[in-house]
Amino acid sequence: SQQGEEDPQALSIQEGENATMNCSYKTSINNLQWYRQNSGRGLVHLILIRSNEREKHSGRLRVTLDTSKKSSSLLITASRAADTASYFCATAGLIQGAQKLVFGQGTRLTINP
Amino acid sequence: NAGVMQNPRHLVRRRGQEARLRCSPMKGHSHVYWYRQLPEEGLKFMVYLQKENIIDESGMPKERFSAEFPKEGPSILRIQQVVRGDSAAYFCASSTDRANTGELFFGEGSRLTVL
């Protein structure tokens, strides 16, 4: 299975602290994406990192990718209460026909004011 | 430019009835994906369609579930003879290209409750 696995499953921190979430996957990928889901809502795309990239930044987000370890991390700096949500990594396969995104179980992040 | 539109947002059915979930992709998007999400879990891939074609239905249960994306109109996910285990949130996503090249845009989901 290509499915990503996030770690930790749940994370609770104080506002202003940094939050780090990790994702591991099993097969070769074309790219890895991170999405956010607020309770009861749809998923919102945060950032995409391609297999030939090692790090990418977007505002307070920093994503790393280590293809040798088949892992990625998402760092949210200076967290805010509004960052409270579930975060999912999703992998896009490399092989012909693997045209779907496979999602992990997610990390539930709670930012305490 | 409206986002991905799903309806209904909430649907209640009794066991044995049919559920029809509709998804209108973003304007200009010809790739549609359906995912299912159980409470506190991740999204499970169901089916990937392009206009008038099912490209990958490897995540669809073999019975009672079907999907279509006609030339005109929204994509439909149809569940016949629903059972309680079908209760879940069903999300539709669309893209301009295959998912392994770019991001997906998600709708707000349709939450099915089977009594």
Short mmCIF file of C-alpha atoms in Angstrom, two decimals:
data_model
loop_
_atom_site.label_atom_id
_atom_site.label_comp_id
_atom_site.label_asym_id
_atom_site.label_seq_id
_atom_site.Cartn_x
_atom_site.Cartn_y
_atom_site.Cartn_z
CA SER A 1 0.00 0.00 0.00
CA GLN A 2 1.14 3.49 -0.78
CA GLN A 3 -0.82 4.99 2.07
CA GLY A 4 0.87 7.64 4.14
CA GLU A 5 0.91 7.45 7.89
CA GLU A 6 1.00 10.59 9.97
CA ASP A 7 2.66 10.91 13.32
CA PRO A 8 1.53 11.91 15.87
CA GLN A 9 -2.18 11.12 15.57
CA ALA A 10 -2.96 14.06 17.84
CA LEU A 11 -0.95 17.08 18.92
CA SER A 12 -1.88 19.80 21.40
CA ILE A 13 0.34 22.86 21.87
CA GLN A 14 0.17 26.42 23.11
CA GLU A 15 -0.42 29.31 20.78
CA GLY A 16 2.85 30.70 19.50
CA GLU A 17 4.69 27.38 19.64
CA ASN A 18 5.78 25.48 16.56
CA ALA A 19 3.94 22.34 15.46
CA THR A 20 5.66 19.50 13.63
CA MET A 21 3.83 16.65 11.95
CA ASN A 22 5.44 13.72 10.18
CA CYS A 23 4.33 11.50 7.35
CA SER A 24 5.76 8.20 6.14
CA TYR A 25 4.85 6.35 2.97
CA LYS A 26 5.77 3.09 1.30
CA THR A 27 6.20 3.38 -2.47
CA SER A 28 7.88 5.67 -4.98
CA ILE A 29 6.08 8.95 -5.46
CA ASN A 30 5.74 11.71 -8.00
CA ASN A 31 4.87 14.27 -5.36
CA LEU A 32 3.62 14.59 -1.80
CA GLN A 33 0.95 17.03 -0.75
CA TRP A 34 -0.34 18.35 2.57
CA TYR A 35 -3.96 19.25 3.16
CA ARG A 36 -5.85 20.78 6.04
CA GLN A 37 -9.39 19.95 7.14
CA ASN A 38 -11.38 22.01 9.59
CA SER A 39 -14.04 20.10 11.51
CA GLY A 40 -17.00 19.29 9.30
CA ARG A 41 -15.47 20.88 6.20
CA GLY A 42 -13.73 19.83 3.04
CA LEU A 43 -9.97 19.60 2.57
CA VAL A 44 -7.89 22.57 1.60
CA HIS A 45 -4.59 22.17 -0.22
CA LEU A 46 -1.62 23.64 1.64
CA ILE A 47 1.53 22.74 -0.22
CA LEU A 48 2.92 20.32 -2.81
CA ILE A 49 6.50 19.09 -2.86
CA ARG A 50 7.86 17.16 -5.80
CA SER A 51 10.04 14.09 -5.48
CA ASN A 52 13.13 16.00 -6.66
CA GLU A 53 12.66 18.72 -4.02
CA ARG A 54 13.91 18.52 -0.45
CA GLU A 55 12.30 21.54 1.18
CA LYS A 56 9.58 24.02 0.44
CA HIS A 57 8.19 27.06 2.24
CA SER A 58 4.85 28.81 2.12
CA GLY A 59 4.24 31.55 4.68
CA ARG A 60 4.44 29.91 8.12
CA LEU A 61 4.60 26.44 6.60
CA ARG A 62 7.75 24.49 5.94
CA VAL A 63 7.70 21.07 4.33
CA THR A 64 10.61 18.69 3.97
CA LEU A 65 10.84 15.52 1.94
CA ASP A 66 13.33 12.69 2.35
CA THR A 67 12.75 10.18 -0.43
CA SER A 68 15.48 7.85 0.89
CA LYS A 69 13.53 7.48 4.13
CA LYS A 70 10.16 7.84 2.43
CA SER A 71 9.12 10.51 4.88
CA SER A 72 7.99 14.11 5.00
CA SER A 73 7.41 16.65 7.72
CA LEU A 74 5.16 19.68 7.99
CA LEU A 75 6.23 22.48 10.32
CA ILE A 76 3.86 25.26 11.28
CA THR A 77 5.71 28.10 12.95
CA ALA A 78 4.25 30.58 15.44
CA SER A 79 0.98 28.65 15.66
CA ARG A 80 -2.36 30.40 16.02
CA ALA A 81 -5.70 29.22 17.39
CA ALA A 82 -7.02 29.29 13.82
CA ASP A 83 -4.50 26.56 12.89
CA THR A 84 -6.57 24.06 14.90
CA ALA A 85 -7.56 21.42 12.34
CA SER A 86 -6.66 17.98 11.02
CA TYR A 87 -3.68 17.79 8.70
CA PHE A 88 -3.27 15.08 6.09
CA CYS A 89 -0.42 14.10 3.87
CA ALA A 90 -1.24 12.59 0.49
CA THR A 91 1.02 10.86 -1.96
CA ALA A 92 0.74 10.77 -5.73
CA GLY A 93 2.12 7.62 -7.28
CA LEU A 94 4.92 7.44 -9.78
CA ILE A 95 3.97 4.39 -11.75
CA GLN A 96 1.81 4.54 -14.84
CA GLY A 97 -1.85 4.55 -13.93
CA ALA A 98 -1.30 5.51 -10.29
CA GLN A 99 -3.21 8.69 -10.83
CA LYS A 100 -4.94 9.07 -7.50
CA LEU A 101 -3.90 10.75 -4.27
CA VAL A 102 -3.64 8.37 -1.32
CA PHE A 103 -4.25 9.99 2.06
CA GLY A 104 -2.95 9.15 5.49
CA GLN A 105 -4.99 9.01 8.67
CA GLY A 106 -4.16 12.57 9.64
CA THR A 107 -2.85 14.48 12.62
CA ARG A 108 -5.40 16.34 14.76
CA LEU A 109 -3.77 19.57 15.83
CA THR A 110 -5.16 21.64 18.68
CA ILE A 111 -3.75 25.09 19.43
CA ASN A 112 -4.58 26.26 22.93
CA PRO A 113 -4.96 30.02 23.40
CA ASN B 1 -15.25 31.16 -10.04
CA ALA B 2 -17.25 28.82 -7.85
CA GLY B 3 -15.46 25.97 -6.15
CA VAL B 4 -16.41 22.31 -6.22
CA MET B 5 -20.10 22.08 -5.41
CA GLN B 6 -21.56 19.04 -3.71
CA ASN B 7 -25.16 18.37 -2.88
CA PRO B 8 -26.89 17.46 -0.80
CA ARG B 9 -24.70 18.44 2.15
CA HIS B 10 -26.64 16.11 4.41
CA LEU B 11 -28.69 13.10 3.41
CA VAL B 12 -30.63 10.70 5.61
CA ARG B 13 -31.74 7.36 4.22
CA ARG B 14 -33.29 4.23 5.67
CA ARG B 15 -31.70 0.87 5.08
CA GLY B 16 -32.50 -0.42 1.60
CA GLN B 17 -33.07 2.99 0.03
CA GLU B 18 -30.90 4.61 -2.61
CA ALA B 19 -28.56 7.55 -2.11
CA ARG B 20 -27.48 9.86 -4.94
CA LEU B 21 -24.69 12.31 -4.33
CA ARG B 22 -23.89 15.00 -6.86
CA CYS B 23 -20.69 16.86 -7.59
CA SER B 24 -20.09 19.77 -9.94
CA PRO B 25 -16.35 20.26 -10.47
CA MET B 26 -14.69 23.62 -10.70
CA LYS B 27 -15.07 25.34 -14.04
CA GLY B 28 -12.52 24.03 -16.48
CA HIS B 29 -11.78 20.88 -14.48
CA SER B 30 -12.31 17.60 -16.28
CA HIS B 31 -10.95 15.21 -13.63
CA VAL B 32 -13.19 14.15 -10.74
CA TYR B 33 -12.35 12.02 -7.70
CA TRP B 34 -14.64 10.60 -5.02
CA TYR B 35 -13.40 9.81 -1.51
CA ARG B 36 -15.11 8.43 1.58
CA GLN B 37 -14.27 9.49 5.12
CA LEU B 38 -15.37 7.79 8.31
CA PRO B 39 -15.33 9.82 11.58
CA GLU B 40 -11.83 10.51 12.88
CA GLU B 41 -10.25 8.78 9.89
CA GLY B 42 -8.51 9.74 6.68
CA LEU B 43 -9.97 9.78 3.21
CA LYS B 44 -10.29 6.52 1.32
CA PHE B 45 -10.12 6.71 -2.47
CA MET B 46 -13.17 5.37 -4.27
CA VAL B 47 -13.15 6.32 -7.94
CA TYR B 48 -11.49 8.60 -10.49
CA LEU B 49 -13.42 9.77 -13.55
CA GLN B 50 -12.93 11.94 -16.56
CA LYS B 51 -15.79 13.08 -18.77
CA GLU B 52 -17.80 9.98 -19.76
CA ASN B 53 -15.03 7.63 -18.59
CA ILE B 54 -14.22 5.77 -15.40
CA ILE B 55 -10.44 5.77 -15.16
CA ASP B 56 -9.84 4.02 -11.84
CA GLU B 57 -12.54 2.43 -9.70
CA SER B 58 -10.25 0.30 -7.59
CA GLY B 59 -11.64 1.77 -4.36
CA MET B 60 -15.29 1.18 -5.14
CA PRO B 61 -17.11 -1.69 -3.44
CA LYS B 62 -18.00 -4.30 -6.03
CA GLU B 63 -21.71 -4.15 -5.33
CA ARG B 64 -24.28 -1.39 -4.81
CA PHE B 65 -21.90 1.49 -5.65
CA SER B 66 -21.61 3.17 -9.02
CA ALA B 67 -20.32 6.47 -10.35
CA GLU B 68 -20.66 8.45 -13.53
CA PHE B 69 -19.47 11.72 -14.99
CA PRO B 70 -21.61 12.45 -18.04
CA LYS B 71 -20.73 14.78 -20.88
CA GLU B 72 -23.21 17.28 -19.50
CA GLY B 73 -24.06 17.75 -15.84
CA PRO B 74 -22.52 16.80 -12.54
CA SER B 75 -20.76 13.65 -11.49
CA ILE B 76 -23.04 11.27 -9.58
CA LEU B 77 -22.11 8.75 -6.91
CA ARG B 78 -24.95 6.30 -6.48
CA ILE B 79 -25.36 3.89 -3.59
CA GLN B 80 -28.13 1.37 -3.93
CA GLN B 81 -29.77 -0.51 -1.04
CA VAL B 82 -27.85 1.43 1.57
CA VAL B 83 -26.73 -0.21 4.80
CA ARG B 84 -25.66 1.38 8.07
CA GLY B 85 -22.01 0.87 7.21
CA ASP B 86 -22.42 3.29 4.31
CA SER B 87 -22.84 6.16 6.77
CA ALA B 88 -19.91 8.46 6.12
CA ALA B 89 -18.87 11.74 4.58
CA TYR B 90 -18.36 11.52 0.83
CA PHE B 91 -16.03 14.06 -0.70
CA CYS B 92 -15.63 15.00 -4.31
CA ALA B 93 -12.50 16.65 -5.66
CA SER B 94 -11.61 17.99 -9.07
CA SER B 95 -8.47 19.00 -10.91
CA THR B 96 -7.31 20.24 -14.27
CA ASP B 97 -4.95 17.32 -14.66
CA ARG B 98 -4.16 13.96 -13.14
CA ALA B 99 -3.74 13.99 -9.35
CA ASN B 100 -0.17 12.86 -9.55
CA THR B 101 0.78 16.13 -11.21
CA GLY B 102 -1.04 18.73 -9.14
CA GLU B 103 -3.39 19.61 -6.34
CA LEU B 104 -6.99 18.60 -5.88
CA PHE B 105 -9.79 21.00 -5.06
CA PHE B 106 -12.33 19.55 -2.65
CA GLY B 107 -15.99 20.17 -2.10
CA GLU B 108 -17.51 20.48 1.38
CA GLY B 109 -18.72 16.91 1.31
CA SER B 110 -22.03 15.08 1.52
CA ARG B 111 -22.76 13.47 4.86
CA LEU B 112 -24.84 10.34 4.53
CA THR B 113 -26.62 8.91 7.55
CA VAL B 114 -28.31 5.54 7.20
CA LEU B 115 -30.95 4.78 9.81
#
